[in-house]
């Protein structure tokens, strides 16, 4: 039984059928540690079905209406990103428990949860601080959280026509992209959508932002990296007169003529990092570096 009382806000993937055994183990061990358990409302109903209502929680919360010592993400990297958007500037460290395959963000396996929680109670862990970027719009309100841990993508809406993006950095014109879109990525997001479009892998805490075009019309337009203290301005033209902006996958439609500004957020996302985990080890495992596929 733990000596100190801690509280945990728990987020989960409502659509994924988690293995009931793992769910029960997580909540049983939190209860054994006499932790205060707060569960996101959207996740709670499915949780009760999975555990046959055999769960006691301290509170059920909506959105970002919580104040706990830690947050726990039960799912994959998508669930982790959603948890991070709700944590926002609260400075609450997030524990990513991956209920599927090994993830870059949710890298604690279910069978490691007990050891991870023990490490937290014993102070035997590190905090990995990751930079966040913010989207601002001069002409139109953004109907979702403007903060992204991974990336902000500006994308075409129709299947036929590219969009035109006039990009400036700190007020100086950079280039005009004609492409299916443009990805502004943090180091954390460099192994996500940006990587699949030919962007570089950037080590966390690298102090860098990357602009990666999506299917550019000109093949000599390549990804480019900047110091993360720059301010990026984008003016978008589209034949359909609107386009999509995806903020860590949360898509909103904006009208042509909306000027976008992307800059570093005034806070970081804090991730619980076990001392036995290595970023480079995760890279090798996730990307199968060195694997001989001929075998």
PDB file of C-alpha atoms in Angstrom:
ATOM      1  CA  UNK A   1       0.000   0.000   0.000  1.00  0.00           C
ATOM      2  CA  UNK A   2       1.387   3.393  -0.995  1.00  0.00           C
ATOM      3  CA  UNK A   3       2.363   5.840   1.746  1.00  0.00           C
ATOM      4  CA  UNK A   4       1.389   8.992  -0.151  1.00  0.00           C
ATOM      5  CA  UNK A   5      -1.937   9.752  -1.787  1.00  0.00           C
ATOM      6  CA  UNK A   6      -1.866  10.529  -5.489  1.00  0.00           C
ATOM      7  CA  UNK A   7      -4.618  11.325  -7.971  1.00  0.00           C
ATOM      8  CA  UNK A   8      -4.828  10.193 -11.603  1.00  0.00           C
ATOM      9  CA  UNK A   9      -6.989  11.406 -14.510  1.00  0.00           C
ATOM     10  CA  UNK A  10      -7.603   8.496 -16.876  1.00  0.00           C
ATOM     11  CA  UNK A  11      -8.243   8.780 -20.609  1.00  0.00           C
ATOM     12  CA  UNK A  12      -9.085   5.888 -22.913  1.00  0.00           C
ATOM     13  CA  UNK A  13     -10.063   5.006 -26.445  1.00  0.00           C
ATOM     14  CA  UNK A  14     -13.856   4.655 -26.427  1.00  0.00           C
ATOM     15  CA  UNK A  15     -13.962   2.698 -29.699  1.00  0.00           C
ATOM     16  CA  UNK A  16     -11.244   0.163 -29.029  1.00  0.00           C
ATOM     17  CA  UNK A  17     -12.197  -3.055 -27.245  1.00  0.00           C
ATOM     18  CA  UNK A  18      -9.439  -3.243 -24.690  1.00  0.00           C
ATOM     19  CA  UNK A  19      -8.466  -6.527 -23.167  1.00  0.00           C
ATOM     20  CA  UNK A  20     -10.551  -6.634 -19.995  1.00  0.00           C
ATOM     21  CA  UNK A  21      -7.762  -8.263 -17.999  1.00  0.00           C
ATOM     22  CA  UNK A  22      -5.405  -5.350 -18.577  1.00  0.00           C
ATOM     23  CA  UNK A  23      -8.058  -2.776 -17.751  1.00  0.00           C
ATOM     24  CA  UNK A  24      -8.927  -4.496 -14.502  1.00  0.00           C
ATOM     25  CA  UNK A  25      -5.249  -4.778 -13.555  1.00  0.00           C
ATOM     26  CA  UNK A  26      -4.741  -1.025 -14.037  1.00  0.00           C
ATOM     27  CA  UNK A  27      -7.724  -0.027 -11.901  1.00  0.00           C
ATOM     28  CA  UNK A  28      -7.160  -2.736  -9.289  1.00  0.00           C
ATOM     29  CA  UNK A  29      -3.583  -1.616  -8.740  1.00  0.00           C
ATOM     30  CA  UNK A  30      -4.551   2.053  -8.543  1.00  0.00           C
ATOM     31  CA  UNK A  31      -7.147   1.078  -5.942  1.00  0.00           C
ATOM     32  CA  UNK A  32      -4.592  -0.984  -4.042  1.00  0.00           C
ATOM     33  CA  UNK A  33      -2.351   2.096  -3.928  1.00  0.00           C
ATOM     34  CA  UNK A  34      -5.314   4.068  -2.510  1.00  0.00           C
ATOM     35  CA  UNK A  35      -5.100   6.458  -5.451  1.00  0.00           C
ATOM     36  CA  UNK A  36      -7.856   8.899  -6.314  1.00  0.00           C
ATOM     37  CA  UNK A  37      -9.174   7.799  -9.707  1.00  0.00           C
ATOM     38  CA  UNK A  38     -10.758  10.351 -12.054  1.00  0.00           C
ATOM     39  CA  UNK A  39     -12.138   9.005 -15.356  1.00  0.00           C
ATOM     40  CA  UNK A  40     -13.028  10.933 -18.503  1.00  0.00           C
ATOM     41  CA  UNK A  41     -16.788  10.846 -19.064  1.00  0.00           C
ATOM     42  CA  UNK A  42     -16.603   9.632 -22.672  1.00  0.00           C
ATOM     43  CA  UNK A  43     -14.512   6.665 -21.583  1.00  0.00           C
ATOM     44  CA  UNK A  44     -16.426   5.814 -18.434  1.00  0.00           C
ATOM     45  CA  UNK A  45     -19.513   4.190 -20.035  1.00  0.00           C
ATOM     46  CA  UNK A  46     -17.443   1.740 -22.099  1.00  0.00           C
ATOM     47  CA  UNK A  47     -15.246   1.115 -19.094  1.00  0.00           C
ATOM     48  CA  UNK A  48     -18.255   0.060 -17.019  1.00  0.00           C
ATOM     49  CA  UNK A  49     -19.371  -2.320 -19.772  1.00  0.00           C
ATOM     50  CA  UNK A  50     -15.914  -3.864 -20.041  1.00  0.00           C
ATOM     51  CA  UNK A  51     -15.573  -4.315 -16.287  1.00  0.00           C
ATOM     52  CA  UNK A  52     -19.240  -5.146 -15.604  1.00  0.00           C
ATOM     53  CA  UNK A  53     -19.566  -2.024 -13.386  1.00  0.00           C
ATOM     54  CA  UNK A  54     -16.917  -3.447 -11.073  1.00  0.00           C
ATOM     55  CA  UNK A  55     -15.046  -0.198 -10.734  1.00  0.00           C
ATOM     56  CA  UNK A  56     -14.943   2.509  -8.098  1.00  0.00           C
ATOM     57  CA  UNK A  57     -13.832   5.973  -9.086  1.00  0.00           C
ATOM     58  CA  UNK A  58     -13.445   9.221  -7.200  1.00  0.00           C
ATOM     59  CA  UNK A  59     -14.982  11.357  -9.934  1.00  0.00           C
ATOM     60  CA  UNK A  60     -16.042  11.507 -13.573  1.00  0.00           C
ATOM     61  CA  UNK A  61     -14.967  14.596 -15.489  1.00  0.00           C
ATOM     62  CA  UNK A  62     -15.705  16.287 -18.801  1.00  0.00           C
ATOM     63  CA  UNK A  63     -13.110  17.751 -21.134  1.00  0.00           C
ATOM     64  CA  UNK A  64     -10.339  19.466 -19.201  1.00  0.00           C
ATOM     65  CA  UNK A  65     -12.264  19.865 -15.953  1.00  0.00           C
ATOM     66  CA  UNK A  66      -9.805  18.007 -13.720  1.00  0.00           C
ATOM     67  CA  UNK A  67      -6.860  18.766 -11.476  1.00  0.00           C
ATOM     68  CA  UNK A  68      -4.801  15.686 -10.605  1.00  0.00           C
ATOM     69  CA  UNK A  69      -1.212  14.741  -9.904  1.00  0.00           C
ATOM     70  CA  UNK A  70      -0.882  12.634 -13.063  1.00  0.00           C
ATOM     71  CA  UNK A  71      -2.803  11.671 -16.193  1.00  0.00           C
ATOM     72  CA  UNK A  72      -2.919   8.156 -17.623  1.00  0.00           C
ATOM     73  CA  UNK A  73      -3.585   7.450 -21.296  1.00  0.00           C
ATOM     74  CA  UNK A  74      -4.905   3.926 -21.989  1.00  0.00           C
ATOM     75  CA  UNK A  75      -4.638   3.261 -25.708  1.00  0.00           C
ATOM     76  CA  UNK A  76      -2.215   4.219 -28.449  1.00  0.00           C
ATOM     77  CA  UNK A  77      -0.485   7.409 -29.511  1.00  0.00           C
ATOM     78  CA  UNK A  78      -3.808   8.867 -30.722  1.00  0.00           C
ATOM     79  CA  UNK A  79      -5.302   8.501 -27.259  1.00  0.00           C
ATOM     80  CA  UNK A  80      -2.138  10.027 -25.797  1.00  0.00           C
ATOM     81  CA  UNK A  81      -2.449  13.068 -28.077  1.00  0.00           C
ATOM     82  CA  UNK A  82      -6.054  13.563 -27.001  1.00  0.00           C
ATOM     83  CA  UNK A  83      -5.034  13.326 -23.345  1.00  0.00           C
ATOM     84  CA  UNK A  84      -2.261  15.857 -23.976  1.00  0.00           C
ATOM     85  CA  UNK A  85      -4.760  18.281 -25.549  1.00  0.00           C
ATOM     86  CA  UNK A  86      -6.932  18.072 -22.410  1.00  0.00           C
ATOM     87  CA  UNK A  87      -3.976  18.440 -20.044  1.00  0.00           C
ATOM     88  CA  UNK A  88      -2.854  21.515 -21.997  1.00  0.00           C
ATOM     89  CA  UNK A  89      -0.977  23.971 -19.786  1.00  0.00           C
ATOM     90  CA  UNK A  90      -1.781  22.184 -16.508  1.00  0.00           C
ATOM     91  CA  UNK A  91       1.801  20.811 -16.282  1.00  0.00           C
ATOM     92  CA  UNK A  92       0.393  17.401 -15.275  1.00  0.00           C
ATOM     93  CA  UNK A  93       2.753  14.564 -16.281  1.00  0.00           C
ATOM     94  CA  UNK A  94       1.202  11.964 -18.587  1.00  0.00           C
ATOM     95  CA  UNK A  95       1.753   8.204 -18.393  1.00  0.00           C
ATOM     96  CA  UNK A  96       1.159   6.507 -21.741  1.00  0.00           C
ATOM     97  CA  UNK A  97       0.039   2.881 -21.364  1.00  0.00           C
ATOM     98  CA  UNK A  98      -0.156   1.234 -24.776  1.00  0.00           C
ATOM     99  CA  UNK A  99      -2.918  -1.334 -25.073  1.00  0.00           C
ATOM    100  CA  UNK A 100      -1.852  -2.243 -28.625  1.00  0.00           C
ATOM    101  CA  UNK A 101       1.531  -2.135 -30.291  1.00  0.00           C
ATOM    102  CA  UNK A 102       4.533  -0.283 -28.936  1.00  0.00           C
ATOM    103  CA  UNK A 103       4.107   3.455 -29.488  1.00  0.00           C
ATOM    104  CA  UNK A 104       6.416   6.445 -29.501  1.00  0.00           C
ATOM    105  CA  UNK A 105       4.360   8.292 -26.873  1.00  0.00           C
ATOM    106  CA  UNK A 106       2.384   5.501 -25.220  1.00  0.00           C
ATOM    107  CA  UNK A 107       5.375   3.307 -24.573  1.00  0.00           C
ATOM    108  CA  UNK A 108       4.498   1.649 -21.246  1.00  0.00           C
ATOM    109  CA  UNK A 109       3.230  -1.878 -21.922  1.00  0.00           C
ATOM    110  CA  UNK A 110       0.330  -3.195 -19.802  1.00  0.00           C
ATOM    111  CA  UNK A 111       2.582  -5.697 -18.040  1.00  0.00           C
ATOM    112  CA  UNK A 112       4.867  -2.812 -17.040  1.00  0.00           C
ATOM    113  CA  UNK A 113       2.139  -0.739 -15.408  1.00  0.00           C
ATOM    114  CA  UNK A 114       2.634  -2.005 -11.852  1.00  0.00           C
ATOM    115  CA  UNK A 115       6.379  -1.376 -12.000  1.00  0.00           C
ATOM    116  CA  UNK A 116       5.787   2.047 -13.550  1.00  0.00           C
ATOM    117  CA  UNK A 117       3.350   3.044 -10.804  1.00  0.00           C
ATOM    118  CA  UNK A 118       5.775   1.775  -8.159  1.00  0.00           C
ATOM    119  CA  UNK A 119       8.502   3.903  -9.752  1.00  0.00           C
ATOM    120  CA  UNK A 120       6.223   6.956  -9.596  1.00  0.00           C
ATOM    121  CA  UNK A 121       5.456   6.458  -5.903  1.00  0.00           C
ATOM    122  CA  UNK A 122       9.171   5.942  -5.240  1.00  0.00           C
ATOM    123  CA  UNK A 123      10.266   8.929  -7.328  1.00  0.00           C
ATOM    124  CA  UNK A 124      12.267   6.651  -9.624  1.00  0.00           C
ATOM    125  CA  UNK A 125      11.407   8.228 -12.986  1.00  0.00           C
ATOM    126  CA  UNK A 126      12.211  11.172 -15.233  1.00  0.00           C
ATOM    127  CA  UNK A 127      10.038  13.818 -16.855  1.00  0.00           C
ATOM    128  CA  UNK A 128      10.469  14.289 -20.596  1.00  0.00           C
ATOM    129  CA  UNK A 129       9.409  17.802 -21.601  1.00  0.00           C
ATOM    130  CA  UNK A 130       8.150  18.087 -25.179  1.00  0.00           C
ATOM    131  CA  UNK A 131       7.520  21.323 -27.061  1.00  0.00           C
ATOM    132  CA  UNK A 132       4.016  22.222 -28.250  1.00  0.00           C
ATOM    133  CA  UNK A 133       2.964  24.453 -31.144  1.00  0.00           C
ATOM    134  CA  UNK A 134      -0.053  26.750 -31.408  1.00  0.00           C
ATOM    135  CA  UNK A 135      -2.237  27.743 -34.354  1.00  0.00           C
ATOM    136  CA  UNK A 136      -3.657  31.271 -34.540  1.00  0.00           C
ATOM    137  CA  UNK A 137      -6.065  32.652 -37.124  1.00  0.00           C
ATOM    138  CA  UNK A 138      -6.597  36.313 -37.922  1.00  0.00           C
ATOM    139  CA  UNK A 139      -9.935  36.011 -39.691  1.00  0.00           C
ATOM    140  CA  UNK A 140     -11.760  32.945 -38.406  1.00  0.00           C
ATOM    141  CA  UNK A 141     -12.256  31.165 -35.095  1.00  0.00           C
ATOM    142  CA  UNK A 142     -10.705  27.715 -34.727  1.00  0.00           C
ATOM    143  CA  UNK A 143     -13.289  25.257 -33.478  1.00  0.00           C
ATOM    144  CA  UNK A 144     -10.941  23.044 -31.488  1.00  0.00           C
ATOM    145  CA  UNK A 145      -7.952  23.290 -29.174  1.00  0.00           C
ATOM    146  CA  UNK A 146      -5.272  25.237 -31.082  1.00  0.00           C
ATOM    147  CA  UNK A 147      -2.358  23.356 -29.497  1.00  0.00           C
ATOM    148  CA  UNK A 148      -0.494  20.423 -31.060  1.00  0.00           C
ATOM    149  CA  UNK A 149       2.108  18.115 -29.579  1.00  0.00           C
ATOM    150  CA  UNK A 150       2.765  16.355 -32.905  1.00  0.00           C
ATOM    151  CA  UNK A 151       1.903  18.557 -35.859  1.00  0.00           C
ATOM    152  CA  UNK A 152      -0.377  21.056 -37.536  1.00  0.00           C
ATOM    153  CA  UNK A 153      -1.244  20.146 -41.125  1.00  0.00           C
ATOM    154  CA  UNK A 154      -2.856  22.379 -43.751  1.00  0.00           C
ATOM    155  CA  UNK A 155      -4.525  20.156 -46.354  1.00  0.00           C
ATOM    156  CA  UNK A 156      -6.698  20.323 -49.469  1.00  0.00           C
ATOM    157  CA  UNK A 157     -10.366  19.296 -49.141  1.00  0.00           C
ATOM    158  CA  UNK A 158     -11.162  18.033 -52.643  1.00  0.00           C
ATOM    159  CA  UNK A 159      -9.570  15.225 -54.608  1.00  0.00           C
ATOM    160  CA  UNK A 160      -8.647  17.118 -57.752  1.00  0.00           C
ATOM    161  CA  UNK A 161      -6.914  20.380 -56.928  1.00  0.00           C
ATOM    162  CA  UNK A 162      -3.816  21.271 -54.981  1.00  0.00           C
ATOM    163  CA  UNK A 163      -3.744  24.246 -52.643  1.00  0.00           C
ATOM    164  CA  UNK A 164      -1.322  27.159 -52.746  1.00  0.00           C
ATOM    165  CA  UNK A 165       0.433  28.160 -49.526  1.00  0.00           C
ATOM    166  CA  UNK A 166       2.498  31.347 -49.287  1.00  0.00           C
ATOM    167  CA  UNK A 167       4.904  30.791 -46.371  1.00  0.00           C
ATOM    168  CA  UNK A 168       6.834  33.426 -44.433  1.00  0.00           C
ATOM    169  CA  UNK A 169       9.226  32.965 -41.517  1.00  0.00           C
ATOM    170  CA  UNK A 170       9.541  35.801 -38.993  1.00  0.00           C
ATOM    171  CA  UNK A 171       8.011  38.140 -41.563  1.00  0.00           C
ATOM    172  CA  UNK A 172      10.392  37.171 -44.385  1.00  0.00           C
ATOM    173  CA  UNK A 173       8.949  35.422 -47.445  1.00  0.00           C
ATOM    174  CA  UNK A 174      10.157  31.821 -47.715  1.00  0.00           C
ATOM    175  CA  UNK A 175       8.445  30.090 -50.648  1.00  0.00           C
ATOM    176  CA  UNK A 176       5.074  29.368 -52.224  1.00  0.00           C
ATOM    177  CA  UNK A 177       4.027  25.740 -51.986  1.00  0.00           C
ATOM    178  CA  UNK A 178       1.703  24.181 -54.540  1.00  0.00           C
ATOM    179  CA  UNK A 179       0.896  20.866 -52.952  1.00  0.00           C
ATOM    180  CA  UNK A 180      -1.741  18.678 -51.358  1.00  0.00           C
ATOM    181  CA  UNK A 181      -0.734  20.240 -48.085  1.00  0.00           C
ATOM    182  CA  UNK A 182       1.965  21.332 -45.661  1.00  0.00           C
ATOM    183  CA  UNK A 183       2.914  19.815 -42.295  1.00  0.00           C
ATOM    184  CA  UNK A 184       4.412  21.884 -39.485  1.00  0.00           C
ATOM    185  CA  UNK A 185       5.928  19.339 -37.130  1.00  0.00           C
ATOM    186  CA  UNK A 186       7.548  19.362 -33.702  1.00  0.00           C
ATOM    187  CA  UNK A 187      10.360  16.904 -32.900  1.00  0.00           C
ATOM    188  CA  UNK A 188       7.719  14.682 -31.260  1.00  0.00           C
ATOM    189  CA  UNK A 189       5.668  14.667 -34.462  1.00  0.00           C
ATOM    190  CA  UNK A 190       8.662  14.052 -36.712  1.00  0.00           C
ATOM    191  CA  UNK A 191       8.048  10.286 -36.504  1.00  0.00           C
ATOM    192  CA  UNK A 192       4.356  10.654 -37.437  1.00  0.00           C
ATOM    193  CA  UNK A 193       2.715  12.209 -40.539  1.00  0.00           C
ATOM    194  CA  UNK A 194       5.813  14.209 -41.433  1.00  0.00           C
ATOM    195  CA  UNK A 195       7.938  11.054 -41.603  1.00  0.00           C
ATOM    196  CA  UNK A 196       5.486   9.363 -43.981  1.00  0.00           C
ATOM    197  CA  UNK A 197       5.900  12.362 -46.314  1.00  0.00           C
ATOM    198  CA  UNK A 198       9.689  12.220 -46.332  1.00  0.00           C
ATOM    199  CA  UNK A 199      10.409  14.479 -43.357  1.00  0.00           C
ATOM    200  CA  UNK A 200      13.459  13.918 -41.114  1.00  0.00           C
ATOM    201  CA  UNK A 201      13.446  12.263 -37.706  1.00  0.00           C
ATOM    202  CA  UNK A 202      14.189  14.921 -35.086  1.00  0.00           C
ATOM    203  CA  UNK A 203      15.330  13.898 -31.626  1.00  0.00           C
ATOM    204  CA  UNK A 204      13.037  15.160 -28.819  1.00  0.00           C
ATOM    205  CA  UNK A 205      14.072  18.454 -27.221  1.00  0.00           C
ATOM    206  CA  UNK A 206      15.903  19.293 -30.444  1.00  0.00           C
ATOM    207  CA  UNK A 207      14.551  22.870 -30.416  1.00  0.00           C
ATOM    208  CA  UNK A 208      13.448  22.534 -34.037  1.00  0.00           C
ATOM    209  CA  UNK A 209      10.312  22.841 -36.168  1.00  0.00           C
ATOM    210  CA  UNK A 210      10.049  21.193 -39.575  1.00  0.00           C
ATOM    211  CA  UNK A 211       8.002  22.190 -42.641  1.00  0.00           C
ATOM    212  CA  UNK A 212       7.221  19.157 -44.801  1.00  0.00           C
ATOM    213  CA  UNK A 213       5.191  19.519 -48.018  1.00  0.00           C
ATOM    214  CA  UNK A 214       2.595  16.867 -48.879  1.00  0.00           C
ATOM    215  CA  UNK A 215       2.878  15.734 -52.526  1.00  0.00           C
ATOM    216  CA  UNK A 216       4.379  19.030 -53.770  1.00  0.00           C
ATOM    217  CA  UNK A 217       3.943  19.962 -57.448  1.00  0.00           C
ATOM    218  CA  UNK A 218       7.642  20.879 -57.613  1.00  0.00           C
ATOM    219  CA  UNK A 219       9.981  18.005 -56.751  1.00  0.00           C
ATOM    220  CA  UNK A 220      12.756  20.364 -55.613  1.00  0.00           C
ATOM    221  CA  UNK A 221      10.670  21.556 -52.637  1.00  0.00           C
ATOM    222  CA  UNK A 222      12.078  19.608 -49.727  1.00  0.00           C
ATOM    223  CA  UNK A 223      11.443  19.547 -45.962  1.00  0.00           C
ATOM    224  CA  UNK A 224      13.181  22.376 -44.120  1.00  0.00           C
ATOM    225  CA  UNK A 225      13.919  22.821 -40.420  1.00  0.00           C
ATOM    226  CA  UNK A 226      13.958  26.000 -38.333  1.00  0.00           C
ATOM    227  CA  UNK A 227      14.665  26.938 -34.750  1.00  0.00           C
ATOM    228  CA  UNK A 228      11.430  26.532 -32.791  1.00  0.00           C
ATOM    229  CA  UNK A 229      11.383  30.204 -31.767  1.00  0.00           C
ATOM    230  CA  UNK A 230      10.384  31.331 -35.278  1.00  0.00           C
ATOM    231  CA  UNK A 231       6.895  32.538 -36.199  1.00  0.00           C
ATOM    232  CA  UNK A 232       5.401  30.925 -39.310  1.00  0.00           C
ATOM    233  CA  UNK A 233       2.791  32.790 -41.376  1.00  0.00           C
ATOM    234  CA  UNK A 234       0.753  30.982 -44.015  1.00  0.00           C
ATOM    235  CA  UNK A 235      -1.703  32.389 -46.562  1.00  0.00           C
ATOM    236  CA  UNK A 236      -3.742  29.715 -48.318  1.00  0.00           C
ATOM    237  CA  UNK A 237      -5.435  29.760 -51.733  1.00  0.00           C
ATOM    238  CA  UNK A 238      -7.815  27.005 -52.836  1.00  0.00           C
ATOM    239  CA  UNK A 239     -10.048  26.443 -55.868  1.00  0.00           C
ATOM    240  CA  UNK A 240     -12.771  25.187 -53.533  1.00  0.00           C
ATOM    241  CA  UNK A 241     -12.299  28.366 -51.436  1.00  0.00           C
ATOM    242  CA  UNK A 242     -11.772  26.369 -48.256  1.00  0.00           C
ATOM    243  CA  UNK A 243      -9.300  23.893 -46.843  1.00  0.00           C
ATOM    244  CA  UNK A 244      -8.664  21.665 -43.835  1.00  0.00           C
ATOM    245  CA  UNK A 245      -6.428  22.228 -40.860  1.00  0.00           C
ATOM    246  CA  UNK A 246      -5.587  19.155 -38.763  1.00  0.00           C
ATOM    247  CA  UNK A 247      -4.250  19.880 -35.277  1.00  0.00           C
ATOM    248  CA  UNK A 248      -2.906  16.573 -33.975  1.00  0.00           C
ATOM    249  CA  UNK A 249      -5.585  14.948 -36.115  1.00  0.00           C
ATOM    250  CA  UNK A 250      -8.441  17.207 -34.969  1.00  0.00           C
ATOM    251  CA  UNK A 251      -9.714  18.548 -38.298  1.00  0.00           C
ATOM    252  CA  UNK A 252     -11.442  21.882 -38.864  1.00  0.00           C
ATOM    253  CA  UNK A 253     -12.518  23.550 -42.102  1.00  0.00           C
ATOM    254  CA  UNK A 254     -11.328  27.103 -42.757  1.00  0.00           C
ATOM    255  CA  UNK A 255     -12.163  29.542 -45.542  1.00  0.00           C
ATOM    256  CA  UNK A 256      -9.768  30.803 -48.156  1.00  0.00           C
ATOM    257  CA  UNK A 257      -8.326  34.145 -47.121  1.00  0.00           C
ATOM    258  CA  UNK A 258      -7.740  33.082 -43.537  1.00  0.00           C
ATOM    259  CA  UNK A 259      -4.174  33.960 -42.529  1.00  0.00           C
ATOM    260  CA  UNK A 260      -2.607  31.366 -40.244  1.00  0.00           C
ATOM    261  CA  UNK A 261       0.161  31.885 -37.710  1.00  0.00           C
ATOM    262  CA  UNK A 262       2.003  28.988 -36.092  1.00  0.00           C
ATOM    263  CA  UNK A 263       4.362  29.503 -33.187  1.00  0.00           C
ATOM    264  CA  UNK A 264       5.733  27.682 -30.166  1.00  0.00           C
ATOM    265  CA  UNK A 265       3.263  27.434 -27.286  1.00  0.00           C
ATOM    266  CA  UNK A 266       4.114  29.005 -23.905  1.00  0.00           C
ATOM    267  CA  UNK A 267       4.051  25.587 -22.191  1.00  0.00           C
ATOM    268  CA  UNK A 268       5.360  22.056 -22.700  1.00  0.00           C
ATOM    269  CA  UNK A 269       3.795  18.605 -22.458  1.00  0.00           C
ATOM    270  CA  UNK A 270       5.355  16.603 -19.627  1.00  0.00           C
ATOM    271  CA  UNK A 271       5.694  12.860 -20.216  1.00  0.00           C
ATOM    272  CA  UNK A 272       6.604  10.301 -17.552  1.00  0.00           C
ATOM    273  CA  UNK A 273       9.697   8.456 -18.749  1.00  0.00           C
ATOM    274  CA  UNK A 274      10.843   5.228 -17.151  1.00  0.00           C
ATOM    275  CA  UNK A 275      14.590   5.135 -16.652  1.00  0.00           C
ATOM    276  CA  UNK A 276      14.801   1.751 -18.362  1.00  0.00           C
ATOM    277  CA  UNK A 277      13.230   3.130 -21.557  1.00  0.00           C
ATOM    278  CA  UNK A 278      15.300   4.615 -24.378  1.00  0.00           C
ATOM    279  CA  UNK A 279      14.104   6.792 -27.261  1.00  0.00           C
ATOM    280  CA  UNK A 280      16.624   5.208 -29.626  1.00  0.00           C
ATOM    281  CA  UNK A 281      15.546   1.734 -28.585  1.00  0.00           C
ATOM    282  CA  UNK A 282      11.947   2.688 -29.394  1.00  0.00           C
ATOM    283  CA  UNK A 283      13.087   3.997 -32.788  1.00  0.00           C
ATOM    284  CA  UNK A 284      14.871   0.740 -33.588  1.00  0.00           C
ATOM    285  CA  UNK A 285      11.863  -1.339 -32.515  1.00  0.00           C
ATOM    286  CA  UNK A 286       9.134   0.777 -34.107  1.00  0.00           C
ATOM    287  CA  UNK A 287      10.927   1.423 -37.403  1.00  0.00           C
ATOM    288  CA  UNK A 288      12.584  -2.016 -37.530  1.00  0.00           C
ATOM    289  CA  UNK A 289      16.034  -0.517 -37.976  1.00  0.00           C
ATOM    290  CA  UNK A 290      18.624  -3.193 -38.639  1.00  0.00           C
ATOM    291  CA  UNK A 291      16.010  -5.894 -39.178  1.00  0.00           C
ATOM    292  CA  UNK A 292      16.845  -8.367 -41.927  1.00  0.00           C
ATOM    293  CA  UNK A 293      13.504  -8.796 -43.721  1.00  0.00           C
ATOM    294  CA  UNK A 294      14.919 -11.572 -45.908  1.00  0.00           C
ATOM    295  CA  UNK A 295      14.721 -14.027 -43.019  1.00  0.00           C
TER     296      UNK A 295
END
